[in-house]
PDB file of C-alpha atoms in Angstrom:
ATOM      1  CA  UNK R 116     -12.564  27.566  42.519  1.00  0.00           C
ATOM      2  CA  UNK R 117     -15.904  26.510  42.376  1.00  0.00           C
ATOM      3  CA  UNK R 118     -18.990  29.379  42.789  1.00  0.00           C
ATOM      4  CA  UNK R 119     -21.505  28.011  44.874  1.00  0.00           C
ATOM      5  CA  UNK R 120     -25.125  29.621  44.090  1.00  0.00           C
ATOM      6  CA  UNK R 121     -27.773  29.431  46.797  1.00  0.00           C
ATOM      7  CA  UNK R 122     -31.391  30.813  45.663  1.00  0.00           C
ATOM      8  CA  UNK R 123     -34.754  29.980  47.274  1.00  0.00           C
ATOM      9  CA  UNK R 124     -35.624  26.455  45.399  1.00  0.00           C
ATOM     10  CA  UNK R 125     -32.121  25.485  44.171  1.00  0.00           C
ATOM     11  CA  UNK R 126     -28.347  25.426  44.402  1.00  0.00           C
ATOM     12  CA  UNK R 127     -26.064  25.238  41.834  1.00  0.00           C
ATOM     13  CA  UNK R 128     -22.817  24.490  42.274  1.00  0.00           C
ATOM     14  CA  UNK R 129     -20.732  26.883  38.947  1.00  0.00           C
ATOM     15  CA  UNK R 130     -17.895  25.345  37.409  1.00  0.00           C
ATOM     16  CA  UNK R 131     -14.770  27.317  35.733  1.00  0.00           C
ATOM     17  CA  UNK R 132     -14.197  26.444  31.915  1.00  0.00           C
ATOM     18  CA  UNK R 133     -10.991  25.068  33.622  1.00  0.00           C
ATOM     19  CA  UNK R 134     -13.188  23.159  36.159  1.00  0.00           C
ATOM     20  CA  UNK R 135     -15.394  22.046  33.652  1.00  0.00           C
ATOM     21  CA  UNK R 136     -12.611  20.312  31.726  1.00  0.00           C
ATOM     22  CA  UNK R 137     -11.290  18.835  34.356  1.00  0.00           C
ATOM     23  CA  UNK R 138     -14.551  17.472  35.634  1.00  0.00           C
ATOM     24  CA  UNK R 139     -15.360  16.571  31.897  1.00  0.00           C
ATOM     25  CA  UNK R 140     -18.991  18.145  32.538  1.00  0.00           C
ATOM     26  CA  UNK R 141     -20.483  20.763  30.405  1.00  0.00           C
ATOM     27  CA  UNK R 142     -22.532  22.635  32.021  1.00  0.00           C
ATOM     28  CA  UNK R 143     -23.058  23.430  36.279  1.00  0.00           C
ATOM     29  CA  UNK R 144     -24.475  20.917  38.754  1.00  0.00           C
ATOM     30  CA  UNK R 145     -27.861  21.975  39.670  1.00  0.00           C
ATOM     31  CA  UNK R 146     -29.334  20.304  42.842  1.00  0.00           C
ATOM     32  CA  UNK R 147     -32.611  20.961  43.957  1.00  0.00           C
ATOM     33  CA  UNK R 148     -32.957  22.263  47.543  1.00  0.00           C
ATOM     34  CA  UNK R 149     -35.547  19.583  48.463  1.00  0.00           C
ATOM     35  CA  UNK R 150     -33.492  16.991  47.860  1.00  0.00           C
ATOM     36  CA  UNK R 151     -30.670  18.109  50.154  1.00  0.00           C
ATOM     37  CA  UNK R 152     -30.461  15.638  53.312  1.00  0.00           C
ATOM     38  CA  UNK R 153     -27.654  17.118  55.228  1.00  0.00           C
ATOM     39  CA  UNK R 154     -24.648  19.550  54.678  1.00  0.00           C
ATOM     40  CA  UNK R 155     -21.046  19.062  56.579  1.00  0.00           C
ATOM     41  CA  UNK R 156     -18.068  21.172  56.848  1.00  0.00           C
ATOM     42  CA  UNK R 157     -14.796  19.158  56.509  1.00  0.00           C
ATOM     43  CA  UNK R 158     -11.031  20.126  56.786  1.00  0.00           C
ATOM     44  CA  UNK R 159     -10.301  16.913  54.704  1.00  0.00           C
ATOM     45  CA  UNK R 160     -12.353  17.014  51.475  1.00  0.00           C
ATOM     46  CA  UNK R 161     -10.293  13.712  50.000  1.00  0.00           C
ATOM     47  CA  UNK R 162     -10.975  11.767  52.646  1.00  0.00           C
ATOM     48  CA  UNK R 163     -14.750  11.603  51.375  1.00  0.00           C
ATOM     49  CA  UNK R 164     -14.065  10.261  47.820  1.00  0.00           C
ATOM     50  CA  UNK R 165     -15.389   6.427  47.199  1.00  0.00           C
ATOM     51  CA  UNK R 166     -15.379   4.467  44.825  1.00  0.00           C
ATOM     52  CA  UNK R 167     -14.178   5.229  41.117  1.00  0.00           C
ATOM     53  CA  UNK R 168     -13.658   7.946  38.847  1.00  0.00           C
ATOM     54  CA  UNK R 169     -15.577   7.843  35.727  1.00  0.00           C
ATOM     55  CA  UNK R 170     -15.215  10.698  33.958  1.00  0.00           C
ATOM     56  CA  UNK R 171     -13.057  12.959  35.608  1.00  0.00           C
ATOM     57  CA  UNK R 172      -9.156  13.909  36.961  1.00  0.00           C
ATOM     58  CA  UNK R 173      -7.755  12.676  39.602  1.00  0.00           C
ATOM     59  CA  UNK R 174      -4.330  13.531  41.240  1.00  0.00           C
ATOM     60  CA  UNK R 175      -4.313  12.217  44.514  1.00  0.00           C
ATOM     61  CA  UNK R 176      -3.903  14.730  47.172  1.00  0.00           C
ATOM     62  CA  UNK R 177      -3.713  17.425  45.019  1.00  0.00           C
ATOM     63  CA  UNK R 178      -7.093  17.662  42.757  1.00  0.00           C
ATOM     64  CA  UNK R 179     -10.322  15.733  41.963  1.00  0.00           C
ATOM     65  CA  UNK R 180     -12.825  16.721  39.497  1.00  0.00           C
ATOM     66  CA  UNK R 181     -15.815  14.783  37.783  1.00  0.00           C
ATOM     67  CA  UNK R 182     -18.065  11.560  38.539  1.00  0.00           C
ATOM     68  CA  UNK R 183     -17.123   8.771  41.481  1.00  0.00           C
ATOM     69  CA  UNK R 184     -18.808   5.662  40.960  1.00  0.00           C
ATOM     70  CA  UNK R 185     -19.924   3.302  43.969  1.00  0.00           C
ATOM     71  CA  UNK R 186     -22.082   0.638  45.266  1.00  0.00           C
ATOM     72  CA  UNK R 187     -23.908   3.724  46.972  1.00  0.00           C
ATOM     73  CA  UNK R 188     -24.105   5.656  43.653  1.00  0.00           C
ATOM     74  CA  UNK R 189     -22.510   8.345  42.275  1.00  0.00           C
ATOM     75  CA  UNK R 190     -21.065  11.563  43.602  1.00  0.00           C
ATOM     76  CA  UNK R 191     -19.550  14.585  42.593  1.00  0.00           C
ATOM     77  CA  UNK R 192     -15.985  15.952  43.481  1.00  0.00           C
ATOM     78  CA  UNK R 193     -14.636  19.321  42.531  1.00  0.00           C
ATOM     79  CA  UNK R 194     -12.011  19.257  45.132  1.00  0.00           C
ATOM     80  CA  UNK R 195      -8.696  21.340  45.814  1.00  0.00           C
ATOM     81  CA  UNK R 196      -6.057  20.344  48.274  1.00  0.00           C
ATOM     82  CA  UNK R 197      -5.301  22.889  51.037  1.00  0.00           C
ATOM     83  CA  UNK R 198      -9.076  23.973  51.154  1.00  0.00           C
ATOM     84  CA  UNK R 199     -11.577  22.968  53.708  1.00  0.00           C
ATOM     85  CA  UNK R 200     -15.093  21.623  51.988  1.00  0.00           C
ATOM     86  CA  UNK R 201     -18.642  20.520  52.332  1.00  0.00           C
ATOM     87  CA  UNK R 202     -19.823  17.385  51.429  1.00  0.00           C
ATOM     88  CA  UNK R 203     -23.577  18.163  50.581  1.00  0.00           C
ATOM     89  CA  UNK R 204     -25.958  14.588  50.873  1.00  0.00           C
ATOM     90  CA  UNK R 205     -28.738  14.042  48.778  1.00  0.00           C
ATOM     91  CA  UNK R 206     -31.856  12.190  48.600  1.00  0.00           C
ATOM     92  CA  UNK R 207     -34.006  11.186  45.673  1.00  0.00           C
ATOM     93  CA  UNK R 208     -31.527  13.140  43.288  1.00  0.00           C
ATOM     94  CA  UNK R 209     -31.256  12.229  39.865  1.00  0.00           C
ATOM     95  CA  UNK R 210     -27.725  12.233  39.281  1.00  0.00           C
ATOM     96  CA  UNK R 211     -26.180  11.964  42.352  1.00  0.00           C
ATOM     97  CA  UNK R 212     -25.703  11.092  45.929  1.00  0.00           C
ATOM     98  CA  UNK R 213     -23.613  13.554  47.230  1.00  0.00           C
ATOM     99  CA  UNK R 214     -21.621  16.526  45.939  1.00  0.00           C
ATOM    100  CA  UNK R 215     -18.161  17.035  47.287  1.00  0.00           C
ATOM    101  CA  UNK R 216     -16.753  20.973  46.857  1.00  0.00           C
ATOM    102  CA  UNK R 217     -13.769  22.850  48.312  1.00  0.00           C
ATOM    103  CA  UNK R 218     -14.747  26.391  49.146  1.00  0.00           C
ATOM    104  CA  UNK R 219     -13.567  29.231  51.837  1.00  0.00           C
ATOM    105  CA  UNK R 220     -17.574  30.225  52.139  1.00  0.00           C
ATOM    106  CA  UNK R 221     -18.288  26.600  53.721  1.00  0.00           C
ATOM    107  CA  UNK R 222     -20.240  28.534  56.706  1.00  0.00           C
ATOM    108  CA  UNK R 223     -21.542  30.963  54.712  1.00  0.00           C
ATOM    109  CA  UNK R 224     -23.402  28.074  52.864  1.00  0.00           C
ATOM    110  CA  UNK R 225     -24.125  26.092  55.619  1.00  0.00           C
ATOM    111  CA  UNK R 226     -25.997  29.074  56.559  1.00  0.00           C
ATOM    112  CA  UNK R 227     -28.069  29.859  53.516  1.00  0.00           C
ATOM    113  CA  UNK R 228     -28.976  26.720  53.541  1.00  0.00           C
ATOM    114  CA  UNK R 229     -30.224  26.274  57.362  1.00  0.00           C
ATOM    115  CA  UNK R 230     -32.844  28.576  55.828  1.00  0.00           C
ATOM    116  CA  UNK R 231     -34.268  26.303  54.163  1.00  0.00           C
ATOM    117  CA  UNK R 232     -34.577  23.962  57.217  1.00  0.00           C
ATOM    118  CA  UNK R 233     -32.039  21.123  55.616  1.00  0.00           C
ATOM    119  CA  UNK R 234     -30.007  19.433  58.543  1.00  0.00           C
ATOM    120  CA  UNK R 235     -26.556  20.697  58.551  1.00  0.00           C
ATOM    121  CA  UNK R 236     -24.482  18.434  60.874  1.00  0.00           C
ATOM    122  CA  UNK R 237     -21.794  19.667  63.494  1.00  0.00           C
ATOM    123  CA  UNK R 238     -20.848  23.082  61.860  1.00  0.00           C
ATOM    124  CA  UNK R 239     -17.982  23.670  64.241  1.00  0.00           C
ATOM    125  CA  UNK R 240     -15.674  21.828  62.603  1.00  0.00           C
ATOM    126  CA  UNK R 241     -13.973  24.354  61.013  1.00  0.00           C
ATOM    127  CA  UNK R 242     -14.863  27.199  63.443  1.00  0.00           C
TER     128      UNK R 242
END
């Protein structure tokens, strides 16, 4: 499972050497802090994937790792089934529009980040 670290100016979202196969990526995804719009907590992590995979695996309802290409850009997915996630929106990003991650510390990052004073949507969703 993904590790998701939180410091003052950035957050980087650590991939496995499994994970990073799977999402054909080489290195972490770093997103800057400022250019986090809004965080939410979800039960159904699949339900946010649009558009097309390019690179990456895909089993539906099971895994998705790597790139999804859209009319809206791109966004990336290092989803699990059975786990609850955060989809994490972005503005003025580089690489991409949103970032899409199962974790069991959804709260806990929803919470680091409200430090930062980034909007983090209806967090009761998985309370």
């Amino acid at each position: 499972m993904v590790r998701l670290l939180v410091d003052s100016d950035s957050l980087e979202v650590q991939l496995s050497t499994l994970e990073r196969t799977l999402a054909r990526r080489r290195e972490s995804v770093w997103i800057e802090r400022s250019r986090i719009l809004r965080v939410q907590l979800t039960d159904e992590p699949f339900t946010w994937l649009r558009g097309v995979r390019a690179p990456g695996t895909h089993v539906p309802g099971r895994l998705a790792y790597g790139t999804w290409k859209s009319v809206f850009g791109d966004d990336f997915a290092a989803i699990r089934e059975g786990r609850p996630g955060v989809v994490i929106e972005l503005e003025g990003d580089d690489e991409f529009e949103r970032v899409i991650v199962t974790t069991k510390h959804g709260i806990g990052l929803v919470k680091a980040l409200q430090q930062g004073g980034v909007d983090t949507g209806d967090v009761s969703a998985l309370s």
